[in-house]
Amino acid sequence: MKTIFHAADDRGHANHGWLDAHHSFSFAGFYNPERTNFGALRVLNDDIVAASKGFGSHPHDNMEIITIPLTGELEHKDNMGNQSVIKSGDVQVMSAGTGVYHSEYNPSEADEVNLLQIWVFPNKKNVTPRYQQITLGKQTHNELHQILSPSSDDDGVWIHQNAWFHLGRIDQGHSVDYSLKDSQNNGVYTMILEGEVEINDQKLGTKDAIGIWEAADFEVTAKTDARILLIEVPLKF
């Protein structure tokens, strides 16, 4: 097993007033040549958007864009005709493909929204743009719940890549095991959304992350009540 540890405090940070953003990988004004991506995982942004603020209409192409709200609500509009509000417990994906414009806006006049925006390089270029949004079912503690895969027949949303995302809530003192879907080609980037855990003797706190590869499986042990996100992606693409 090989690993790389990324401390929460080592992320890029930009506070624009209306947007307080942390970047796990090089993005906008933050550039670290050793942190440009983890395989096909290109962007993992932890954004806080102020009340009644947001991102104006802007373009994307040939990227799989996944949005996971942690708290609050976010209104989405795009040139495909989609208009919706996503909130904590929802997962949204947009396959940009040949090109799409969209905007994201916090509709609340009082509360900020905290969201993860994740970009994954696709395994097919110039696909027809598509949009998908789901509300997750009740998640049992001390289990990992799949929220994304390469197949529309599986649980969660799907994307054009050999990737799987899982969310889990782990109670203090409990452990969960994760077995890679494709251990020959993939690695797993795990971010701790809340709490403290231990993975492969590495202690991680809130918003710390660890990349793991050349492993068939690994164990996550909660030192406090914790919530985690696991992103399995190809290392070569």
PDB file of C-alpha atoms in Angstrom:
ATOM      1  CA  MET A   1       0.000   0.000   0.000  1.00  0.00           C
ATOM      2  CA  LYS A   2       1.192   3.478  -0.880  1.00  0.00           C
ATOM      3  CA  THR A   3      -0.279   6.624   0.661  1.00  0.00           C
ATOM      4  CA  ILE A   4      -0.069  10.397   0.531  1.00  0.00           C
ATOM      5  CA  PHE A   5      -1.376  12.622   3.333  1.00  0.00           C
ATOM      6  CA  HIS A   6      -2.900  16.037   2.661  1.00  0.00           C
ATOM      7  CA  ALA A   7      -3.514  18.141   5.775  1.00  0.00           C
ATOM      8  CA  ALA A   8      -6.566  20.400   5.812  1.00  0.00           C
ATOM      9  CA  ASP A   9      -4.359  23.424   6.552  1.00  0.00           C
ATOM     10  CA  ASP A  10      -2.205  22.726   3.483  1.00  0.00           C
ATOM     11  CA  ARG A  11      -5.082  23.261   1.062  1.00  0.00           C
ATOM     12  CA  GLY A  12      -5.217  26.367  -1.082  1.00  0.00           C
ATOM     13  CA  HIS A  13      -7.428  29.083   0.395  1.00  0.00           C
ATOM     14  CA  ALA A  14      -9.152  32.103  -1.116  1.00  0.00           C
ATOM     15  CA  ASN A  15     -11.672  34.292   0.665  1.00  0.00           C
ATOM     16  CA  HIS A  16     -13.536  36.579  -1.737  1.00  0.00           C
ATOM     17  CA  GLY A  17     -16.047  37.774   0.827  1.00  0.00           C
ATOM     18  CA  TRP A  18     -19.047  36.152  -0.800  1.00  0.00           C
ATOM     19  CA  LEU A  19     -17.030  32.937  -1.368  1.00  0.00           C
ATOM     20  CA  ASP A  20     -14.703  31.251   1.127  1.00  0.00           C
ATOM     21  CA  ALA A  21     -13.002  28.435  -0.774  1.00  0.00           C
ATOM     22  CA  HIS A  22     -10.484  25.718   0.086  1.00  0.00           C
ATOM     23  CA  HIS A  23      -8.797  23.826  -2.754  1.00  0.00           C
ATOM     24  CA  SER A  24      -7.401  20.316  -2.268  1.00  0.00           C
ATOM     25  CA  PHE A  25      -5.698  20.574  -5.676  1.00  0.00           C
ATOM     26  CA  SER A  26      -4.279  23.424  -7.760  1.00  0.00           C
ATOM     27  CA  PHE A  27      -7.132  25.698  -8.761  1.00  0.00           C
ATOM     28  CA  ALA A  28      -7.502  29.360  -9.792  1.00  0.00           C
ATOM     29  CA  GLY A  29      -4.844  31.336  -7.877  1.00  0.00           C
ATOM     30  CA  PHE A  30      -3.584  28.306  -5.951  1.00  0.00           C
ATOM     31  CA  TYR A  31      -0.850  26.294  -7.659  1.00  0.00           C
ATOM     32  CA  ASN A  32       1.180  23.483  -6.143  1.00  0.00           C
ATOM     33  CA  PRO A  33       2.982  21.348  -8.743  1.00  0.00           C
ATOM     34  CA  GLU A  34       2.805  18.363  -6.383  1.00  0.00           C
ATOM     35  CA  ARG A  35      -0.951  18.744  -5.941  1.00  0.00           C
ATOM     36  CA  THR A  36      -2.480  19.104  -9.391  1.00  0.00           C
ATOM     37  CA  ASN A  37      -4.647  15.980  -9.230  1.00  0.00           C
ATOM     38  CA  PHE A  38      -5.027  12.480  -7.797  1.00  0.00           C
ATOM     39  CA  GLY A  39      -5.330  10.365 -10.910  1.00  0.00           C
ATOM     40  CA  ALA A  40      -8.566  11.316 -12.666  1.00  0.00           C
ATOM     41  CA  LEU A  41      -9.627  13.444  -9.669  1.00  0.00           C
ATOM     42  CA  ARG A  42      -8.787  16.967 -10.791  1.00  0.00           C
ATOM     43  CA  VAL A  43     -10.673  19.257  -8.375  1.00  0.00           C
ATOM     44  CA  LEU A  44     -11.994  18.941  -4.840  1.00  0.00           C
ATOM     45  CA  ASN A  45     -13.174  22.346  -3.695  1.00  0.00           C
ATOM     46  CA  ASP A  46     -14.719  22.968  -0.289  1.00  0.00           C
ATOM     47  CA  ASP A  47     -16.781  26.137  -0.843  1.00  0.00           C
ATOM     48  CA  ILE A  48     -18.833  28.318   1.494  1.00  0.00           C
ATOM     49  CA  VAL A  49     -21.128  30.683  -0.412  1.00  0.00           C
ATOM     50  CA  ALA A  50     -22.699  33.625   1.421  1.00  0.00           C
ATOM     51  CA  ALA A  51     -26.444  34.208   1.541  1.00  0.00           C
ATOM     52  CA  SER A  52     -27.923  35.551  -1.727  1.00  0.00           C
ATOM     53  CA  LYS A  53     -24.597  35.132  -3.555  1.00  0.00           C
ATOM     54  CA  GLY A  54     -23.274  32.692  -6.117  1.00  0.00           C
ATOM     55  CA  PHE A  55     -21.460  31.862  -9.334  1.00  0.00           C
ATOM     56  CA  GLY A  56     -22.775  33.559 -12.473  1.00  0.00           C
ATOM     57  CA  SER A  57     -23.248  31.632 -15.688  1.00  0.00           C
ATOM     58  CA  HIS A  58     -19.952  30.133 -16.847  1.00  0.00           C
ATOM     59  CA  PRO A  59     -18.847  27.373 -19.265  1.00  0.00           C
ATOM     60  CA  HIS A  60     -17.446  23.864 -18.806  1.00  0.00           C
ATOM     61  CA  ASP A  61     -16.549  21.129 -21.265  1.00  0.00           C
ATOM     62  CA  ASN A  62     -15.196  17.569 -21.128  1.00  0.00           C
ATOM     63  CA  MET A  63     -15.387  17.241 -17.370  1.00  0.00           C
ATOM     64  CA  GLU A  64     -17.570  15.290 -14.938  1.00  0.00           C
ATOM     65  CA  ILE A  65     -18.713  17.786 -12.298  1.00  0.00           C
ATOM     66  CA  ILE A  66     -20.158  16.487  -9.038  1.00  0.00           C
ATOM     67  CA  THR A  67     -21.687  18.720  -6.365  1.00  0.00           C
ATOM     68  CA  ILE A  68     -22.367  17.522  -2.813  1.00  0.00           C
ATOM     69  CA  PRO A  69     -23.981  20.114  -0.492  1.00  0.00           C
ATOM     70  CA  LEU A  70     -22.924  19.641   3.143  1.00  0.00           C
ATOM     71  CA  THR A  71     -25.149  22.342   4.656  1.00  0.00           C
ATOM     72  CA  GLY A  72     -27.640  24.799   3.164  1.00  0.00           C
ATOM     73  CA  GLU A  73     -29.111  24.929  -0.332  1.00  0.00           C
ATOM     74  CA  LEU A  74     -27.826  25.748  -3.808  1.00  0.00           C
ATOM     75  CA  GLU A  75     -29.886  26.727  -6.850  1.00  0.00           C
ATOM     76  CA  HIS A  76     -28.671  25.388 -10.207  1.00  0.00           C
ATOM     77  CA  LYS A  77     -29.562  26.645 -13.702  1.00  0.00           C
ATOM     78  CA  ASP A  78     -28.044  25.583 -17.019  1.00  0.00           C
ATOM     79  CA  ASN A  79     -28.484  26.034 -20.756  1.00  0.00           C
ATOM     80  CA  MET A  80     -29.884  22.504 -21.037  1.00  0.00           C
ATOM     81  CA  GLY A  81     -33.049  23.809 -19.391  1.00  0.00           C
ATOM     82  CA  ASN A  82     -32.425  22.383 -15.922  1.00  0.00           C
ATOM     83  CA  GLN A  83     -33.366  24.475 -12.908  1.00  0.00           C
ATOM     84  CA  SER A  84     -33.348  22.949  -9.436  1.00  0.00           C
ATOM     85  CA  VAL A  85     -32.317  23.394  -5.810  1.00  0.00           C
ATOM     86  CA  ILE A  86     -29.964  20.910  -4.196  1.00  0.00           C
ATOM     87  CA  LYS A  87     -29.443  20.592  -0.452  1.00  0.00           C
ATOM     88  CA  SER A  88     -27.678  18.447   2.128  1.00  0.00           C
ATOM     89  CA  GLY A  89     -28.561  14.840   1.365  1.00  0.00           C
ATOM     90  CA  ASP A  90     -28.573  15.430  -2.400  1.00  0.00           C
ATOM     91  CA  VAL A  91     -25.942  14.644  -5.027  1.00  0.00           C
ATOM     92  CA  GLN A  92     -25.770  16.372  -8.411  1.00  0.00           C
ATOM     93  CA  VAL A  93     -23.707  15.478 -11.468  1.00  0.00           C
ATOM     94  CA  MET A  94     -23.224  17.292 -14.738  1.00  0.00           C
ATOM     95  CA  SER A  95     -21.366  15.702 -17.644  1.00  0.00           C
ATOM     96  CA  ALA A  96     -20.128  18.799 -19.463  1.00  0.00           C
ATOM     97  CA  GLY A  97     -19.130  16.928 -22.626  1.00  0.00           C
ATOM     98  CA  THR A  98     -19.265  19.117 -25.729  1.00  0.00           C
ATOM     99  CA  GLY A  99     -20.002  22.165 -23.589  1.00  0.00           C
ATOM    100  CA  VAL A 100     -22.485  23.560 -21.108  1.00  0.00           C
ATOM    101  CA  TYR A 101     -23.153  26.832 -19.297  1.00  0.00           C
ATOM    102  CA  HIS A 102     -24.485  26.859 -15.746  1.00  0.00           C
ATOM    103  CA  SER A 103     -24.880  29.082 -12.710  1.00  0.00           C
ATOM    104  CA  GLU A 104     -24.982  28.262  -8.999  1.00  0.00           C
ATOM    105  CA  TYR A 105     -26.648  30.530  -6.474  1.00  0.00           C
ATOM    106  CA  ASN A 106     -27.446  30.473  -2.766  1.00  0.00           C
ATOM    107  CA  PRO A 107     -31.197  31.219  -2.633  1.00  0.00           C
ATOM    108  CA  SER A 108     -31.259  31.827   1.120  1.00  0.00           C
ATOM    109  CA  GLU A 109     -31.339  35.413   2.351  1.00  0.00           C
ATOM    110  CA  ALA A 110     -29.923  34.415   5.736  1.00  0.00           C
ATOM    111  CA  ASP A 111     -27.908  31.191   5.608  1.00  0.00           C
ATOM    112  CA  GLU A 112     -24.657  30.325   3.855  1.00  0.00           C
ATOM    113  CA  VAL A 113     -24.237  27.090   1.920  1.00  0.00           C
ATOM    114  CA  ASN A 114     -21.251  24.747   2.257  1.00  0.00           C
ATOM    115  CA  LEU A 115     -20.666  22.455  -0.701  1.00  0.00           C
ATOM    116  CA  LEU A 116     -18.069  20.177  -2.216  1.00  0.00           C
ATOM    117  CA  GLN A 117     -17.523  20.631  -5.932  1.00  0.00           C
ATOM    118  CA  ILE A 118     -15.569  17.782  -7.491  1.00  0.00           C
ATOM    119  CA  TRP A 119     -14.206  17.507 -11.027  1.00  0.00           C
ATOM    120  CA  VAL A 120     -13.254  14.147 -12.532  1.00  0.00           C
ATOM    121  CA  PHE A 121     -11.640  13.748 -15.949  1.00  0.00           C
ATOM    122  CA  PRO A 122     -13.983  11.657 -18.158  1.00  0.00           C
ATOM    123  CA  ASN A 123     -13.047   8.528 -20.089  1.00  0.00           C
ATOM    124  CA  LYS A 124     -14.992   9.768 -23.142  1.00  0.00           C
ATOM    125  CA  LYS A 125     -14.658  13.177 -24.749  1.00  0.00           C
ATOM    126  CA  ASN A 126     -17.314  15.288 -26.417  1.00  0.00           C
ATOM    127  CA  VAL A 127     -20.290  13.352 -25.071  1.00  0.00           C
ATOM    128  CA  THR A 128     -23.740  14.934 -25.136  1.00  0.00           C
ATOM    129  CA  PRO A 129     -24.048  17.085 -21.977  1.00  0.00           C
ATOM    130  CA  ARG A 130     -26.275  15.602 -19.289  1.00  0.00           C
ATOM    131  CA  TYR A 131     -27.599  16.477 -15.836  1.00  0.00           C
ATOM    132  CA  GLN A 132     -28.607  14.212 -12.962  1.00  0.00           C
ATOM    133  CA  GLN A 133     -29.692  14.872  -9.398  1.00  0.00           C
ATOM    134  CA  ILE A 134     -30.760  12.462  -6.660  1.00  0.00           C
ATOM    135  CA  THR A 135     -31.724  12.569  -2.985  1.00  0.00           C
ATOM    136  CA  LEU A 136     -29.919   9.952  -0.947  1.00  0.00           C
ATOM    137  CA  GLY A 137     -31.887   7.555   1.193  1.00  0.00           C
ATOM    138  CA  LYS A 138     -31.385   7.130   4.919  1.00  0.00           C
ATOM    139  CA  GLN A 139     -27.791   6.165   5.597  1.00  0.00           C
ATOM    140  CA  THR A 140     -27.092   3.520   8.225  1.00  0.00           C
ATOM    141  CA  HIS A 141     -24.203   4.312  10.548  1.00  0.00           C
ATOM    142  CA  ASN A 142     -21.008   2.252  10.306  1.00  0.00           C
ATOM    143  CA  GLU A 143     -21.594   1.361   6.670  1.00  0.00           C
ATOM    144  CA  LEU A 144     -20.329   2.864   3.422  1.00  0.00           C
ATOM    145  CA  HIS A 145     -23.022   3.988   1.007  1.00  0.00           C
ATOM    146  CA  GLN A 146     -22.319   4.236  -2.720  1.00  0.00           C
ATOM    147  CA  ILE A 147     -23.393   7.581  -4.187  1.00  0.00           C
ATOM    148  CA  LEU A 148     -21.684   7.426  -7.610  1.00  0.00           C
ATOM    149  CA  SER A 149     -20.505   4.793 -10.075  1.00  0.00           C
ATOM    150  CA  PRO A 150     -19.829   4.261 -13.813  1.00  0.00           C
ATOM    151  CA  SER A 151     -23.217   2.557 -14.291  1.00  0.00           C
ATOM    152  CA  SER A 152     -26.728   4.005 -14.428  1.00  0.00           C
ATOM    153  CA  ASP A 153     -27.963   0.670 -13.026  1.00  0.00           C
ATOM    154  CA  ASP A 154     -26.022   1.053  -9.767  1.00  0.00           C
ATOM    155  CA  ASP A 155     -26.813   3.047  -6.643  1.00  0.00           C
ATOM    156  CA  GLY A 156     -26.312   6.796  -6.877  1.00  0.00           C
ATOM    157  CA  VAL A 157     -25.542   9.005  -9.850  1.00  0.00           C
ATOM    158  CA  TRP A 158     -23.269   7.894 -12.688  1.00  0.00           C
ATOM    159  CA  ILE A 159     -20.435   9.456 -14.677  1.00  0.00           C
ATOM    160  CA  HIS A 160     -18.287   8.725 -17.718  1.00  0.00           C
ATOM    161  CA  GLN A 161     -15.377   7.291 -15.727  1.00  0.00           C
ATOM    162  CA  ASN A 162     -14.380   4.106 -13.911  1.00  0.00           C
ATOM    163  CA  ALA A 163     -15.026   5.791 -10.558  1.00  0.00           C
ATOM    164  CA  TRP A 164     -16.985   5.135  -7.388  1.00  0.00           C
ATOM    165  CA  PHE A 165     -17.860   7.531  -4.539  1.00  0.00           C
ATOM    166  CA  HIS A 166     -18.995   6.431  -1.069  1.00  0.00           C
ATOM    167  CA  LEU A 167     -20.200   8.341   1.990  1.00  0.00           C
ATOM    168  CA  GLY A 168     -20.130   6.954   5.505  1.00  0.00           C
ATOM    169  CA  ARG A 169     -20.979   7.937   9.065  1.00  0.00           C
ATOM    170  CA  ILE A 170     -18.856   6.026  11.552  1.00  0.00           C
ATOM    171  CA  ASP A 171     -19.534   6.013  15.287  1.00  0.00           C
ATOM    172  CA  GLN A 172     -16.647   6.421  17.688  1.00  0.00           C
ATOM    173  CA  GLY A 173     -14.770   3.155  18.174  1.00  0.00           C
ATOM    174  CA  HIS A 174     -16.228   1.497  15.077  1.00  0.00           C
ATOM    175  CA  SER A 175     -14.429   0.556  11.862  1.00  0.00           C
ATOM    176  CA  VAL A 176     -15.450   0.102   8.236  1.00  0.00           C
ATOM    177  CA  ASP A 177     -13.590  -1.706   5.467  1.00  0.00           C
ATOM    178  CA  TYR A 178     -13.344  -0.495   1.897  1.00  0.00           C
ATOM    179  CA  SER A 179     -12.462  -2.862  -0.951  1.00  0.00           C
ATOM    180  CA  LEU A 180     -11.429  -1.192  -4.189  1.00  0.00           C
ATOM    181  CA  LYS A 181     -13.642  -1.929  -7.173  1.00  0.00           C
ATOM    182  CA  ASP A 182     -10.596  -1.911  -9.476  1.00  0.00           C
ATOM    183  CA  SER A 183      -7.473  -2.322  -7.363  1.00  0.00           C
ATOM    184  CA  GLN A 184      -5.274  -2.872 -10.437  1.00  0.00           C
ATOM    185  CA  ASN A 185      -5.915   0.567 -11.887  1.00  0.00           C
ATOM    186  CA  ASN A 186      -7.511   2.741  -9.224  1.00  0.00           C
ATOM    187  CA  GLY A 187      -6.642   4.581  -6.057  1.00  0.00           C
ATOM    188  CA  VAL A 188      -8.874   6.095  -3.364  1.00  0.00           C
ATOM    189  CA  TYR A 189      -8.821   9.671  -2.113  1.00  0.00           C
ATOM    190  CA  THR A 190     -10.525   9.847   1.286  1.00  0.00           C
ATOM    191  CA  MET A 191     -11.549  13.151   2.899  1.00  0.00           C
ATOM    192  CA  ILE A 192     -12.728  13.388   6.488  1.00  0.00           C
ATOM    193  CA  LEU A 193     -15.827  15.589   6.449  1.00  0.00           C
ATOM    194  CA  GLU A 194     -16.284  15.558  10.227  1.00  0.00           C
ATOM    195  CA  GLY A 195     -14.451  14.077  13.190  1.00  0.00           C
ATOM    196  CA  GLU A 196     -11.251  12.094  13.576  1.00  0.00           C
ATOM    197  CA  VAL A 197     -10.270   8.740  12.086  1.00  0.00           C
ATOM    198  CA  GLU A 198      -7.255   6.515  11.604  1.00  0.00           C
ATOM    199  CA  ILE A 199      -6.324   4.890   8.286  1.00  0.00           C
ATOM    200  CA  ASN A 200      -3.184   2.761   7.899  1.00  0.00           C
ATOM    201  CA  ASP A 201      -1.763   4.205  11.177  1.00  0.00           C
ATOM    202  CA  GLN A 202      -2.333   7.742   9.829  1.00  0.00           C
ATOM    203  CA  LYS A 203      -4.491   9.946  12.061  1.00  0.00           C
ATOM    204  CA  LEU A 204      -6.761  12.343  10.204  1.00  0.00           C
ATOM    205  CA  GLY A 205      -8.991  15.163  11.425  1.00  0.00           C
ATOM    206  CA  THR A 206     -11.751  17.214   9.832  1.00  0.00           C
ATOM    207  CA  LYS A 207     -10.991  18.033   6.161  1.00  0.00           C
ATOM    208  CA  ASP A 208      -7.702  16.136   6.220  1.00  0.00           C
ATOM    209  CA  ALA A 209      -7.366  13.692   3.335  1.00  0.00           C
ATOM    210  CA  ILE A 210      -5.327  10.643   2.365  1.00  0.00           C
ATOM    211  CA  GLY A 211      -4.686   9.099  -1.035  1.00  0.00           C
ATOM    212  CA  ILE A 212      -4.244   5.329  -1.136  1.00  0.00           C
ATOM    213  CA  TRP A 213      -3.108   3.100  -4.022  1.00  0.00           C
ATOM    214  CA  GLU A 214      -1.498  -0.251  -4.693  1.00  0.00           C
ATOM    215  CA  ALA A 215      -3.948  -1.745  -2.188  1.00  0.00           C
ATOM    216  CA  ALA A 216      -6.907  -4.081  -2.525  1.00  0.00           C
ATOM    217  CA  ASP A 217      -8.625  -2.791   0.618  1.00  0.00           C
ATOM    218  CA  PHE A 218      -8.132  -0.759   3.779  1.00  0.00           C
ATOM    219  CA  GLU A 219      -9.807  -0.060   7.115  1.00  0.00           C
ATOM    220  CA  VAL A 220     -11.099   3.222   8.534  1.00  0.00           C
ATOM    221  CA  THR A 221     -11.411   3.438  12.331  1.00  0.00           C
ATOM    222  CA  ALA A 222     -13.303   6.315  13.949  1.00  0.00           C
ATOM    223  CA  LYS A 223     -11.589   7.949  16.922  1.00  0.00           C
ATOM    224  CA  THR A 224     -14.622  10.222  17.332  1.00  0.00           C
ATOM    225  CA  ASP A 225     -17.993  10.187  15.577  1.00  0.00           C
ATOM    226  CA  ALA A 226     -16.969  10.863  11.985  1.00  0.00           C
ATOM    227  CA  ARG A 227     -18.247  11.346   8.447  1.00  0.00           C
ATOM    228  CA  ILE A 228     -16.079  10.426   5.451  1.00  0.00           C
ATOM    229  CA  LEU A 229     -16.098  10.676   1.663  1.00  0.00           C
ATOM    230  CA  LEU A 230     -14.208   8.082  -0.407  1.00  0.00           C
ATOM    231  CA  ILE A 231     -13.424   8.835  -4.062  1.00  0.00           C
ATOM    232  CA  GLU A 232     -12.096   5.888  -6.082  1.00  0.00           C
ATOM    233  CA  VAL A 233     -10.691   6.918  -9.462  1.00  0.00           C
ATOM    234  CA  PRO A 234      -8.258   5.615 -12.101  1.00  0.00           C
ATOM    235  CA  LEU A 235      -4.670   6.690 -11.511  1.00  0.00           C
ATOM    236  CA  LYS A 236      -3.945   6.672 -15.238  1.00  0.00           C
ATOM    237  CA  PHE A 237      -6.482   7.974 -17.732  1.00  0.00           C
TER     238      PHE A 237
END
